[in-house]
Amino acid sequence: QQPVQSPQAVILREGEDAVINCSSSKALYSVHWYRQKHGEAPVFLMILLKGGEQKGHEKISASFNEKKQQSSLYLTASQLSYSGTYFCGTEGGDYKLSFGAGTTVTVRA
Amino acid sequence: EADIYQTPRYLVIGTGKKITLECSQTMGHDKMYWYQQDPGMELHLIHYSYGVNSTEKGDLSSESTVSRIRTEHFPLTLESARPSHTSQYLCASSGPPGMDFGSGTRLTVV
């Protein structure tokens, strides 16, 4: 079953912060976050494992609440290069990695 | 650096033809995946494999089939292409820490 992402889209000015949420109806073993730019393949940002700690990638970090089956991605002090579509992927321990519908982030100067 | 290759990059084919989309990886990953993605839309999992001789269907019902005879190779076959199969097909392999995607095959069935 595919996770649910929110919001669908967000527009930011450089330097602003944003949060993208991802929730699942099933118990999760791991949550993945990817960014896809127009015309390119998705690129891996980070993975959060059950029982693991919060991860970070430059000024992009994420958290994973296992009990609520939710994850959040935090974009801090956004840069123009952060523009793209962010996808969360969830896995329930069965190797099946399903993605949410994506959140389109637009960062403007 | 990801070493996952998909061929062809673009394919235009007539209705009813049989096609095979190739996907290979050189990282020795056990887990491989096929996703279908229309431009600007979400990624739909159509098939996955967690090792040689293991294949599973994904979330999106698909008329395609896959095989996994060798670790590095995970081809996708459409026995009879239809216009509804027009889309981009992305292959990926997963190993620590995350998933690497190929460049995709953009399929157009006319």
Tab-separated table of C-alpha atoms in Angstrom:
chain	number	residue	atom	x	y	z
A	1	GLN	CA	0.000	0.000	0.000
A	2	GLN	CA	1.352	3.385	-1.026
A	3	PRO	CA	2.173	6.032	1.596
A	4	VAL	CA	0.386	9.369	1.697
A	5	GLN	CA	2.407	12.559	1.301
A	6	SER	CA	1.492	16.124	2.169
A	7	PRO	CA	1.463	18.831	1.044
A	8	GLN	CA	1.164	18.237	-2.714
A	9	ALA	CA	3.177	21.355	-3.473
A	10	VAL	CA	5.033	24.104	-1.660
A	11	ILE	CA	6.554	27.360	-2.862
A	12	LEU	CA	9.433	28.879	-0.899
A	13	ARG	CA	11.737	31.826	-1.078
A	14	GLU	CA	15.435	31.152	-0.657
A	15	GLY	CA	16.285	30.777	3.010
A	16	GLU	CA	12.818	29.642	4.097
A	17	ASP	CA	12.035	26.322	5.747
A	18	ALA	CA	9.521	23.626	4.823
A	19	VAL	CA	8.285	20.284	6.121
A	20	ILE	CA	7.033	17.389	4.008
A	21	ASN	CA	5.063	14.636	5.694
A	22	CYS	CA	4.712	10.972	4.824
A	23	SER	CA	2.378	8.514	6.510
A	24	SER	CA	1.588	4.849	6.053
A	25	SER	CA	-1.237	2.573	7.112
A	26	LYS	CA	1.107	-0.380	7.612
A	27	ALA	CA	3.953	-1.071	10.029
A	28	LEU	CA	7.197	0.199	8.577
A	29	TYR	CA	10.704	-1.169	8.559
A	30	SER	CA	12.245	1.752	6.704
A	31	VAL	CA	11.443	5.075	5.082
A	32	HIS	CA	13.379	6.415	2.102
A	33	TRP	CA	13.463	9.965	0.743
A	34	TYR	CA	14.298	10.855	-2.858
A	35	ARG	CA	14.385	14.034	-4.923
A	36	GLN	CA	13.603	14.099	-8.627
A	37	LYS	CA	14.346	17.019	-10.918
A	38	HIS	CA	12.498	17.509	-14.173
A	39	GLY	CA	13.540	14.979	-16.822
A	40	GLU	CA	15.873	13.111	-14.483
A	41	ALA	CA	15.695	9.941	-12.420
A	42	PRO	CA	15.030	10.165	-8.663
A	43	VAL	CA	18.117	10.591	-6.494
A	44	PHE	CA	18.488	9.040	-3.057
A	45	LEU	CA	18.621	11.510	-0.154
A	46	MET	CA	18.431	9.387	2.971
A	47	ILE	CA	16.995	6.312	4.638
A	48	LEU	CA	15.542	5.984	8.122
A	49	LEU	CA	15.430	2.547	9.672
A	50	LYS	CA	13.193	1.212	12.389
A	51	GLY	CA	14.975	1.848	15.648
A	52	GLY	CA	17.356	4.266	13.986
A	53	GLU	CA	18.037	7.900	14.642
A	54	GLN	CA	17.250	11.030	12.698
A	55	LYS	CA	19.330	11.403	9.563
A	56	GLY	CA	20.666	14.467	7.809
A	57	HIS	CA	21.919	15.469	4.379
A	58	GLU	CA	23.368	18.985	4.182
A	59	LYS	CA	20.501	21.163	5.450
A	60	ILE	CA	17.931	18.478	4.741
A	61	SER	CA	17.043	16.210	7.635
A	62	ALA	CA	14.298	13.725	8.428
A	63	SER	CA	12.627	11.996	11.327
A	64	PHE	CA	10.781	8.695	11.650
A	65	ASN	CA	8.034	8.007	14.171
A	66	GLU	CA	7.656	4.243	14.142
A	67	LYS	CA	4.599	4.153	16.396
A	68	LYS	CA	2.665	6.560	14.195
A	69	GLN	CA	4.128	5.115	10.970
A	70	GLN	CA	5.068	8.617	9.904
A	71	SER	CA	8.123	10.387	8.618
A	72	SER	CA	8.857	14.040	8.011
A	73	LEU	CA	11.459	15.669	5.791
A	74	TYR	CA	12.779	19.074	6.879
A	75	LEU	CA	14.179	21.533	4.352
A	76	THR	CA	16.114	24.170	6.283
A	77	ALA	CA	17.308	27.473	4.837
A	78	SER	CA	16.242	26.328	1.374
A	79	GLN	CA	18.429	26.911	-1.662
A	80	LEU	CA	17.470	27.152	-5.329
A	81	SER	CA	18.988	23.685	-5.828
A	82	TYR	CA	16.344	22.206	-3.498
A	83	SER	CA	13.656	22.633	-6.150
A	84	GLY	CA	12.223	19.375	-7.418
A	85	THR	CA	9.723	16.706	-6.498
A	86	TYR	CA	10.320	14.866	-3.237
A	87	PHE	CA	9.122	11.293	-2.858
A	88	CYS	CA	8.958	9.197	0.264
A	89	GLY	CA	9.224	5.454	-0.114
A	90	THR	CA	8.148	2.995	2.540
A	91	GLU	CA	9.068	-0.618	3.138
A	92	GLY	CA	7.383	-2.997	5.566
A	93	GLY	CA	10.167	-5.584	5.793
A	94	ASP	CA	9.055	-7.475	2.681
A	95	TYR	CA	11.480	-5.730	0.262
A	96	LYS	CA	8.517	-4.014	-1.415
A	97	LEU	CA	9.318	-0.286	-1.675
A	98	SER	CA	6.286	1.816	-2.569
A	99	PHE	CA	6.337	5.570	-3.148
A	100	GLY	CA	3.953	8.365	-2.268
A	101	ALA	CA	2.508	10.752	-4.854
A	102	GLY	CA	5.309	13.270	-4.346
A	103	THR	CA	5.608	16.860	-3.127
A	104	THR	CA	6.683	19.487	-5.630
A	105	VAL	CA	8.987	22.064	-4.064
A	106	THR	CA	9.692	25.328	-5.843
A	107	VAL	CA	12.346	27.611	-4.383
A	108	ARG	CA	12.417	31.162	-5.732
A	109	ALA	CA	15.147	33.752	-5.421
B	1	GLU	CA	28.278	6.531	-8.553
B	2	ALA	CA	25.310	4.392	-9.620
B	3	ASP	CA	26.010	1.638	-12.126
B	4	ILE	CA	22.590	0.716	-13.371
B	5	TYR	CA	21.861	0.675	-17.073
B	6	GLN	CA	18.642	0.663	-19.014
B	7	THR	CA	18.201	0.144	-22.729
B	8	PRO	CA	16.745	1.394	-24.924
B	9	ARG	CA	16.482	4.994	-23.747
B	10	TYR	CA	13.548	5.688	-26.090
B	11	LEU	CA	11.324	3.220	-27.925
B	12	VAL	CA	8.451	3.781	-30.334
B	13	ILE	CA	6.676	0.582	-31.286
B	14	GLY	CA	3.469	-0.526	-32.933
B	15	THR	CA	0.486	-2.068	-31.177
B	16	GLY	CA	0.703	-5.822	-30.713
B	17	LYS	CA	4.495	-6.043	-30.799
B	18	LYS	CA	6.474	-7.911	-28.138
B	19	ILE	CA	9.127	-5.841	-26.401
B	20	THR	CA	11.758	-6.358	-23.730
B	21	LEU	CA	13.164	-3.501	-21.682
B	22	GLU	CA	16.640	-4.267	-20.439
B	23	CYS	CA	18.031	-3.419	-17.004
B	24	SER	CA	21.444	-4.339	-15.642
B	25	GLN	CA	23.423	-3.380	-12.559
B	26	THR	CA	27.039	-4.024	-11.662
B	27	MET	CA	26.796	-3.524	-7.897
B	28	GLY	CA	25.743	-7.049	-6.991
B	29	HIS	CA	22.506	-5.820	-5.385
B	30	ASP	CA	19.958	-8.511	-4.577
B	31	LYS	CA	16.940	-6.194	-4.631
B	32	MET	CA	15.768	-4.784	-7.960
B	33	TYR	CA	12.604	-2.932	-8.955
B	34	TRP	CA	10.580	-1.700	-11.921
B	35	TYR	CA	8.522	1.461	-11.630
B	36	GLN	CA	6.179	3.089	-14.103
B	37	GLN	CA	6.022	6.876	-14.114
B	38	ASP	CA	4.108	9.239	-16.373
B	39	PRO	CA	5.689	12.727	-16.753
B	40	GLY	CA	5.343	14.734	-13.548
B	41	MET	CA	3.399	11.986	-11.834
B	42	GLU	CA	3.995	9.460	-9.096
B	43	LEU	CA	6.117	6.319	-9.228
B	44	HIS	CA	4.090	3.121	-9.430
B	45	LEU	CA	5.763	-0.129	-8.412
B	46	ILE	CA	4.981	-2.825	-10.987
B	47	HIS	CA	7.513	-5.582	-10.181
B	48	TYR	CA	10.289	-6.302	-7.732
B	49	SER	CA	12.787	-9.034	-6.938
B	50	TYR	CA	14.807	-9.797	-3.836
B	51	GLY	CA	17.186	-12.236	-5.475
B	52	VAL	CA	17.755	-14.724	-8.253
B	53	ASN	CA	14.593	-16.648	-9.199
B	54	SER	CA	12.401	-14.413	-7.025
B	55	THR	CA	9.915	-12.015	-8.615
B	56	GLU	CA	6.862	-10.334	-7.135
B	57	LYS	CA	4.099	-8.100	-8.444
B	58	GLY	CA	3.927	-4.556	-7.159
B	59	ASP	CA	1.115	-2.137	-6.378
B	60	LEU	CA	0.090	-1.383	-9.960
B	61	SER	CA	-1.459	-4.179	-11.970
B	62	SER	CA	0.623	-4.660	-15.077
B	63	GLU	CA	0.437	-6.894	-18.123
B	64	SER	CA	4.222	-7.060	-18.176
B	65	THR	CA	6.356	-9.907	-16.851
B	66	VAL	CA	9.866	-9.995	-15.421
B	67	SER	CA	12.576	-12.560	-14.870
B	68	ARG	CA	15.628	-12.749	-12.599
B	69	ILE	CA	17.949	-15.476	-13.797
B	70	ARG	CA	21.122	-13.572	-12.926
B	71	THR	CA	21.721	-11.140	-10.076
B	72	GLU	CA	22.771	-8.333	-12.392
B	73	HIS	CA	19.961	-8.614	-14.940
B	74	PHE	CA	16.242	-7.824	-14.507
B	75	PRO	CA	14.457	-7.492	-17.864
B	76	LEU	CA	10.810	-6.511	-18.279
B	77	THR	CA	8.745	-7.971	-21.123
B	78	LEU	CA	5.468	-6.901	-22.711
B	79	GLU	CA	4.050	-9.723	-24.838
B	80	SER	CA	1.671	-7.475	-26.770
B	81	ALA	CA	2.174	-3.735	-26.496
B	82	ARG	CA	-0.869	-1.427	-26.377
B	83	PRO	CA	-1.179	2.392	-26.410
B	84	SER	CA	-2.104	2.219	-22.699
B	85	HIS	CA	1.448	0.980	-22.041
B	86	THR	CA	2.870	4.318	-23.162
B	87	SER	CA	4.866	5.635	-20.204
B	88	GLN	CA	8.344	5.881	-18.709
B	89	TYR	CA	9.725	2.725	-17.097
B	90	LEU	CA	12.372	3.134	-14.412
B	91	CYS	CA	14.530	0.289	-13.169
B	92	ALA	CA	16.263	0.491	-9.785
B	93	SER	CA	18.455	-1.602	-7.555
B	94	SER	CA	18.721	-1.248	-3.810
B	95	GLY	CA	21.685	-1.775	-1.589
B	96	PRO	CA	23.050	0.084	1.377
B	97	PRO	CA	22.217	2.799	1.856
B	98	GLY	CA	19.446	3.379	-0.684
B	99	MET	CA	18.064	2.826	-4.150
B	100	ASP	CA	19.834	3.724	-7.391
B	101	PHE	CA	17.730	4.391	-10.476
B	102	GLY	CA	18.555	3.914	-14.113
B	103	SER	CA	17.917	6.675	-16.650
B	104	GLY	CA	14.646	5.052	-17.702
B	105	THR	CA	13.064	3.865	-20.944
B	106	ARG	CA	10.469	6.142	-22.449
B	107	LEU	CA	8.046	3.846	-24.289
B	108	THR	CA	5.527	5.034	-26.854
B	109	VAL	CA	3.092	2.531	-28.359
B	110	VAL	CA	1.362	3.733	-31.519
